[in-house]
Short mmCIF file of C-alpha atoms and ligand atoms in Angstrom, two decimals:
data_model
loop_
_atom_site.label_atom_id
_atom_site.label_comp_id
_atom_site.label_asym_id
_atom_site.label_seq_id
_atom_site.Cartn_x
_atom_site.Cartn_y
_atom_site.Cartn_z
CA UNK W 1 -54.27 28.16 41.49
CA UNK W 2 -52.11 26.10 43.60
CA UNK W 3 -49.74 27.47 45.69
CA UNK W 4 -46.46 24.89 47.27
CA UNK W 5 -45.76 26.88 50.40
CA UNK W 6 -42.65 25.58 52.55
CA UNK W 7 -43.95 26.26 56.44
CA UNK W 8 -40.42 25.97 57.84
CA UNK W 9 -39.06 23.40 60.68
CA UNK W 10 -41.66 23.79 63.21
CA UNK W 11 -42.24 27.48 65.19
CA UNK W 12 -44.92 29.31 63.15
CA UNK W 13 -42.93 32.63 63.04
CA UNK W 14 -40.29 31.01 60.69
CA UNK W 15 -43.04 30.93 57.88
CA UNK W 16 -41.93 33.40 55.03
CA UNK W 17 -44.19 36.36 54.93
CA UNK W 18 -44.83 35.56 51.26
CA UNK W 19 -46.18 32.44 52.69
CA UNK W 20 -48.22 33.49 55.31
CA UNK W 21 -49.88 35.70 53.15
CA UNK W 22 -50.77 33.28 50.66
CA UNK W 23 -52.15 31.29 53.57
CA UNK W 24 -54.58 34.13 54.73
CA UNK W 25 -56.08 34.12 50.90
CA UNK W 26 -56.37 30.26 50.91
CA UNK W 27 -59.97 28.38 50.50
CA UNK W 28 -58.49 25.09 50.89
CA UNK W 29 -55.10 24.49 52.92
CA UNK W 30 -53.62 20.99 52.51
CA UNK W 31 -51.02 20.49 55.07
CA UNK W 32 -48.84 17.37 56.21
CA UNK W 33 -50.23 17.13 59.79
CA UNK W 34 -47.42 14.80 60.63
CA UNK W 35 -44.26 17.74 60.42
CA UNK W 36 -46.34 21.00 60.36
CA UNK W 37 -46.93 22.84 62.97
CA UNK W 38 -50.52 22.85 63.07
CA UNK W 39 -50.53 26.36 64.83
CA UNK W 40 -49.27 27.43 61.29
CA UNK W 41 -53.19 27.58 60.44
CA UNK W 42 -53.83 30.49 62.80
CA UNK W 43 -53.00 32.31 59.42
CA UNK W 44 -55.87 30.67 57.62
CA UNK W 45 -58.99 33.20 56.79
CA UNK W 46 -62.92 32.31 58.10
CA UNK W 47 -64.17 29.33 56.27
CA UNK W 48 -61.15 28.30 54.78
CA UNK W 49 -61.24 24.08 54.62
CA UNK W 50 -58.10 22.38 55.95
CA UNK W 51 -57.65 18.85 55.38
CA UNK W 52 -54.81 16.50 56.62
CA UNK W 53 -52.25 14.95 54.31
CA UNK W 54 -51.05 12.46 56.55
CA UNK W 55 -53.69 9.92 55.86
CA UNK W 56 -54.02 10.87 52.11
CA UNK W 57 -52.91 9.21 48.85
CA UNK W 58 -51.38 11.76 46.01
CA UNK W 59 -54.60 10.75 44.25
CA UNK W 60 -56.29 11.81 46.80
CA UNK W 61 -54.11 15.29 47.04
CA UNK W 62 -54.98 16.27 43.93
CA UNK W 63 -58.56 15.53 43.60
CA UNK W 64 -58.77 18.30 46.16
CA UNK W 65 -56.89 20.53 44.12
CA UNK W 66 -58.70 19.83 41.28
CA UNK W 67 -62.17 20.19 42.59
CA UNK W 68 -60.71 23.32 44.80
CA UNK W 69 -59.69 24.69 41.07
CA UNK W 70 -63.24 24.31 39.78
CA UNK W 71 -64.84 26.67 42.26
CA UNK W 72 -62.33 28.93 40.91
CA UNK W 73 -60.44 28.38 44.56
CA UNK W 74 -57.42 28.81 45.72
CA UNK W 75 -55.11 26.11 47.02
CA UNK W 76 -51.88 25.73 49.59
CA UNK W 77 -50.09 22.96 49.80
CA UNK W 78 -48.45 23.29 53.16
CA UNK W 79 -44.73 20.73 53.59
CA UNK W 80 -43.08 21.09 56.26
CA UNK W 81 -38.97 23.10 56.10
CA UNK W 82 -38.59 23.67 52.61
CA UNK W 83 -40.93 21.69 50.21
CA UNK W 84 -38.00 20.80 47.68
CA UNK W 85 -36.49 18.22 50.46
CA UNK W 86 -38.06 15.09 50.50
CA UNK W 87 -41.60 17.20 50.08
CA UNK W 88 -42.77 14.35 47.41
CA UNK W 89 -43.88 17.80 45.20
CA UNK W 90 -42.65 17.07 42.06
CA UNK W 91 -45.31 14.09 41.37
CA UNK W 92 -48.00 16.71 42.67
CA UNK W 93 -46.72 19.14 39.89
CA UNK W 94 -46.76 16.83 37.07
CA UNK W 95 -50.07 15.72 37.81
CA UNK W 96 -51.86 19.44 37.60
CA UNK W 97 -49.65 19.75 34.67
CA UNK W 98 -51.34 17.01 32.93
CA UNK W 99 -54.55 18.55 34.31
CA UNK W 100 -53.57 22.60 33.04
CA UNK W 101 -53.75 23.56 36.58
CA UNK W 102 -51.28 26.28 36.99
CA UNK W 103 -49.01 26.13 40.49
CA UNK W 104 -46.00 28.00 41.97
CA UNK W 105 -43.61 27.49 45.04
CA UNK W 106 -42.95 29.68 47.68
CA UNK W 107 -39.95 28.46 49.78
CA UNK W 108 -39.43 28.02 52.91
CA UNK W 109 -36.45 27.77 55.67
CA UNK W 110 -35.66 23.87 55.70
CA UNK W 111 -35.26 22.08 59.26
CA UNK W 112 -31.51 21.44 58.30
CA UNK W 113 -31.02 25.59 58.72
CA UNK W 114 -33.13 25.18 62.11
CA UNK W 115 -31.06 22.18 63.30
CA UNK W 116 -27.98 24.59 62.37
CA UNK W 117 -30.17 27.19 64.82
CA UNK W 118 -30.52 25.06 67.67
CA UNK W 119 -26.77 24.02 67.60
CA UNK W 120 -25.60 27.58 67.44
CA UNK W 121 -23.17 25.95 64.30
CA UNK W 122 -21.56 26.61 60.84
CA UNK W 123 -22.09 23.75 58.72
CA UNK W 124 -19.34 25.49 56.26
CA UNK W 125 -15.99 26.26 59.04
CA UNK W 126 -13.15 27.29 56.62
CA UNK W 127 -10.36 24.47 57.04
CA UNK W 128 -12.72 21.90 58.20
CA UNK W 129 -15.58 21.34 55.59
CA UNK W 130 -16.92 23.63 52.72
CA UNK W 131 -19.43 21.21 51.87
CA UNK W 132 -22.74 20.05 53.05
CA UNK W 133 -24.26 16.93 52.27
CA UNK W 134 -27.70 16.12 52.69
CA UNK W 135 -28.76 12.75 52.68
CA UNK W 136 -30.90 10.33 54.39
CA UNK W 137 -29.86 6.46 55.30
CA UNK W 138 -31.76 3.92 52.61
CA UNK W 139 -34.73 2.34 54.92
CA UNK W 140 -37.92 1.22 53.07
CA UNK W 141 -37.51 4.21 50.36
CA UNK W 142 -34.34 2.63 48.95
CA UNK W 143 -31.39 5.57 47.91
CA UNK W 144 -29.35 4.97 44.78
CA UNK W 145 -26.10 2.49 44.52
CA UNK W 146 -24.16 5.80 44.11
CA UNK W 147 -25.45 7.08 47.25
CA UNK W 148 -24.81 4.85 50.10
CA UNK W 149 -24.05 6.37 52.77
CA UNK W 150 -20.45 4.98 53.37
CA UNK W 151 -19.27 6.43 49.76
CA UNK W 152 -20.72 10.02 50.95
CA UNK W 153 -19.17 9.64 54.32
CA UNK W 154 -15.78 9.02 52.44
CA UNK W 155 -15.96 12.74 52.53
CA UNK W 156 -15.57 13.85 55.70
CA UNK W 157 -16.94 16.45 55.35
CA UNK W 158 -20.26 17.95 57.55
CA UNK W 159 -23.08 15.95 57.00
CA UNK W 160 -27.06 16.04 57.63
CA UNK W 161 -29.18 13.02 57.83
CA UNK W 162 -32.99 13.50 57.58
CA UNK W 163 -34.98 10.89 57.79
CA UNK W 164 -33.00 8.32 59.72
CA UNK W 165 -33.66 8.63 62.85
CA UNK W 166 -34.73 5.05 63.60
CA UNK W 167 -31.58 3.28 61.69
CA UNK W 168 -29.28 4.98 63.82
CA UNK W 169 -27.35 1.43 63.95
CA UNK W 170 -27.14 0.88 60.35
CA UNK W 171 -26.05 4.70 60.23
CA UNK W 172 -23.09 4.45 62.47
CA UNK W 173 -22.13 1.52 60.48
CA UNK W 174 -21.96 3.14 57.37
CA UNK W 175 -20.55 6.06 58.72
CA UNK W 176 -17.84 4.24 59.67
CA UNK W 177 -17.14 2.25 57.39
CA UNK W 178 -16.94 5.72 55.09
CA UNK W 179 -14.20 6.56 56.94
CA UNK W 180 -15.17 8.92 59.73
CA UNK W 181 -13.29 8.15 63.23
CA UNK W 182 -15.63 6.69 65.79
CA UNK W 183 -15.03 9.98 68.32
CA UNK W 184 -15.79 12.03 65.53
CA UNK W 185 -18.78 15.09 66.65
CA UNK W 186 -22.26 14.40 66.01
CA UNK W 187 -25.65 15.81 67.09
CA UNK W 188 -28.95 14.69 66.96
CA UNK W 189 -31.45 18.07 66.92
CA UNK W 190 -34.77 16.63 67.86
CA UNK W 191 -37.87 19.03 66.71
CA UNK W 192 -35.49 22.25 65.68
CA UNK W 193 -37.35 25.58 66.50
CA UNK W 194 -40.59 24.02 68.14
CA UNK W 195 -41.13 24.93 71.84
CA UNK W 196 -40.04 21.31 72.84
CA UNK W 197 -36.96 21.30 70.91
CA UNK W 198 -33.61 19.42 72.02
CA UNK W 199 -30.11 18.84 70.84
CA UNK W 200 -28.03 16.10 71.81
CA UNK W 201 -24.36 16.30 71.24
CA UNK W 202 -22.25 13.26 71.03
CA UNK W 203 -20.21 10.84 68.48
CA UNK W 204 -20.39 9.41 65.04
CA UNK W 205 -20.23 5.94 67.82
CA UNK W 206 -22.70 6.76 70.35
CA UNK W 207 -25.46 8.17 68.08
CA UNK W 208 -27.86 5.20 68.61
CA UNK W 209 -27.43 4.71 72.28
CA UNK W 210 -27.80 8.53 72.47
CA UNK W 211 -31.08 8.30 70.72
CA UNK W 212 -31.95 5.47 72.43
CA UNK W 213 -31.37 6.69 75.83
CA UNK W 214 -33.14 10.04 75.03
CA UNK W 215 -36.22 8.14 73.88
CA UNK W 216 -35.34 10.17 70.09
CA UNK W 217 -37.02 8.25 67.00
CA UNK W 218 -38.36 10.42 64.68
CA UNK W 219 -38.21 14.55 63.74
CA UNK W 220 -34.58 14.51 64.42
CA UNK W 221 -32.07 15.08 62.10
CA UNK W 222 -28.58 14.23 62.29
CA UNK W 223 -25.21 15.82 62.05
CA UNK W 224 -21.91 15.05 61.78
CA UNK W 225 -18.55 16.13 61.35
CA UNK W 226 -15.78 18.72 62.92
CA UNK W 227 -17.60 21.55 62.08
CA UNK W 228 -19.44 20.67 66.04
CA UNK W 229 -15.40 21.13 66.87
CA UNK W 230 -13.27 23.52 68.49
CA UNK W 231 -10.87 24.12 65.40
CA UNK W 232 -11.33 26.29 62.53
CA UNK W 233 -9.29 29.39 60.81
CA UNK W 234 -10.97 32.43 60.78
CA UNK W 235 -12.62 33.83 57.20
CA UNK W 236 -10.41 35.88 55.03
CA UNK W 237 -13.65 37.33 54.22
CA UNK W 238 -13.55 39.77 57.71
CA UNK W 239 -9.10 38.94 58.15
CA UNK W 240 -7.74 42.43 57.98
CA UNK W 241 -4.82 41.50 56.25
CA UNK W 242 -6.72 40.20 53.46
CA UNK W 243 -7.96 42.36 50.21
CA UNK W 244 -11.39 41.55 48.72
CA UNK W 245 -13.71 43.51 46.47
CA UNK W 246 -15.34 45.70 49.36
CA UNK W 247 -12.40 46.39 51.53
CA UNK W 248 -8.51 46.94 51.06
CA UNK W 249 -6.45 44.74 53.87
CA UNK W 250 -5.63 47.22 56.64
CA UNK W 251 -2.17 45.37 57.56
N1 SAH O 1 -38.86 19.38 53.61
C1 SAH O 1 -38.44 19.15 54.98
C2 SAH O 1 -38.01 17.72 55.22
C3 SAH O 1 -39.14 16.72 55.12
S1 SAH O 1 -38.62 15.09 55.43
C4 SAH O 1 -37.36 20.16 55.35
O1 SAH O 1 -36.89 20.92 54.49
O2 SAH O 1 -36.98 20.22 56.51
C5 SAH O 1 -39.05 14.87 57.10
C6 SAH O 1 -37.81 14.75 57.95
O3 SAH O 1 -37.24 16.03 58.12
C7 SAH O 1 -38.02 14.23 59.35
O4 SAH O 1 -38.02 12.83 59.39
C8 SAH O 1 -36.82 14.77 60.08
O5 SAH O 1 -35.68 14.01 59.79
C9 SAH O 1 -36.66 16.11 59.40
N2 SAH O 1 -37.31 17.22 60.12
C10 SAH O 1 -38.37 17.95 59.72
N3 SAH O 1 -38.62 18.94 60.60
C11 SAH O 1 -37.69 18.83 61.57
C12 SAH O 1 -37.38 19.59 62.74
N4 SAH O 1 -38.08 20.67 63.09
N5 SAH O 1 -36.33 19.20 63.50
C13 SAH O 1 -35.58 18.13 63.16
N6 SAH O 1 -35.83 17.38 62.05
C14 SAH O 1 -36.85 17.73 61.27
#
């Protein structure tokens, strides 16, 4: 059995319990050293092997899995935030399908709800944007036609960039050119919920030089839009003159 375990963004306390159990019955952990915290395998039992993803092939991946499977062992797959972002898990599944080796997924809170954290923010401010995108600029893993980041930003609406930390020119660019003003809010939230966390607050125009000046060039995501503003309405959900389901309006 394989088990796809999201570890969260970074502090090992923001595991799900469901996943840290399944981590204390692991034989074999698989983890990707590179985003994990690697005090995350303080929940691993005696004996338990751990190996390193980061300087694997998916070949490689799963012939651990598979020989894992043959002692009758179980597995956990450890990705970093929530493993159905960018976690490359899908080509992981279809492989042990093709081999009968049965898998679930146990999710897990993704760094864009710890960036979220660390800015104190609502991504979803009534009257300034209902909508999240997540996205990530097109570097050497190319994003479809449909995608680029201009036509998203046409939008306006909050944004979260993962995985773009080091095209930060290219980003304000497109971001730009998609129609958000140059002053518009932005943060960069570098390492959300580990110990050496930081958030940066700035512009959709001085998101590079921030970066730069910061020394900022990888596990960072970006954010943008108003919702890092001063202006939004209150919810009708808690407006006492409004009548929902649970409550009649008081005035
Ligand atoms: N599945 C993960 C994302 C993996 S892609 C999730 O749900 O969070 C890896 C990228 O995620 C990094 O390049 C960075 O952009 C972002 N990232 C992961 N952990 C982060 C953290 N703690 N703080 C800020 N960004 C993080």
């Amino acid at each position: 059995m394989v088990h796809f375990i999201g570890a969260g963004p970074g502090g090992a306390d923001l595991i799900t319990v469901r996943g840290a159990r399944l981590l204390g019955e692991a034989d074999v952990i698989i983890y990707a050293g590179s985003l994990v915290n690697p005090a995350l395998l303080d929940y691993k039992k005696e004996g338990c092997q751990v190996y390193d993803s980061a300087s694997m092939t998916l070949e490689q991946v799963i012939e651990v899995m598979k020989a894992a499977e043959e002692r009758g062992g179980v597995t956990v797959r450890l990705h970093t935030g929530d493993p159905s972002l960018y976690g490359a898990i899908r080509e992981q599944m279809d492989e042990l399908d093709a081999l009968g080796i049965p898998y679930d997924v146990t999710p897990g809170v993704s760094s864009f709800s710890g960036a979220a954290a660390a800015l104190n923010a609502e991504y979803t401010l009534p009257e300034v944007s209902q909508s999240v995108i997540i996205t990530r600029m097109a570097g050497r893993t190319p994003v479809p036609e449909g995608e680029r980041l201009r036509k998203l930003a046409s939008h306006g609406c909050t944004m979260v960039l993962f995985l773009s930390t080091g095209l930060l020119e290219q980003v304000e660019e497109e971001l730009l050119a998609g129609g958000y003003a140059p002053d518009t809010p932005a943060a960069i939230v570098y390492k959300a919920t580990w110990p050496e966390e930081k958030v940066f607050r700035c512009t959709v125009s001085t998101l590079a030089k921030t970066a730069r000046k910061n020394k900022i060039a990888k596990t960072a995501l970006i954010t943008i839009g108003h919702f890092l503003g001063d202006d939004y309405e209150r919810s009708k959900l808690y407006d006492p003159a409004f009548t929902h389901e649970f409550r009649e309006a008081s005035r």
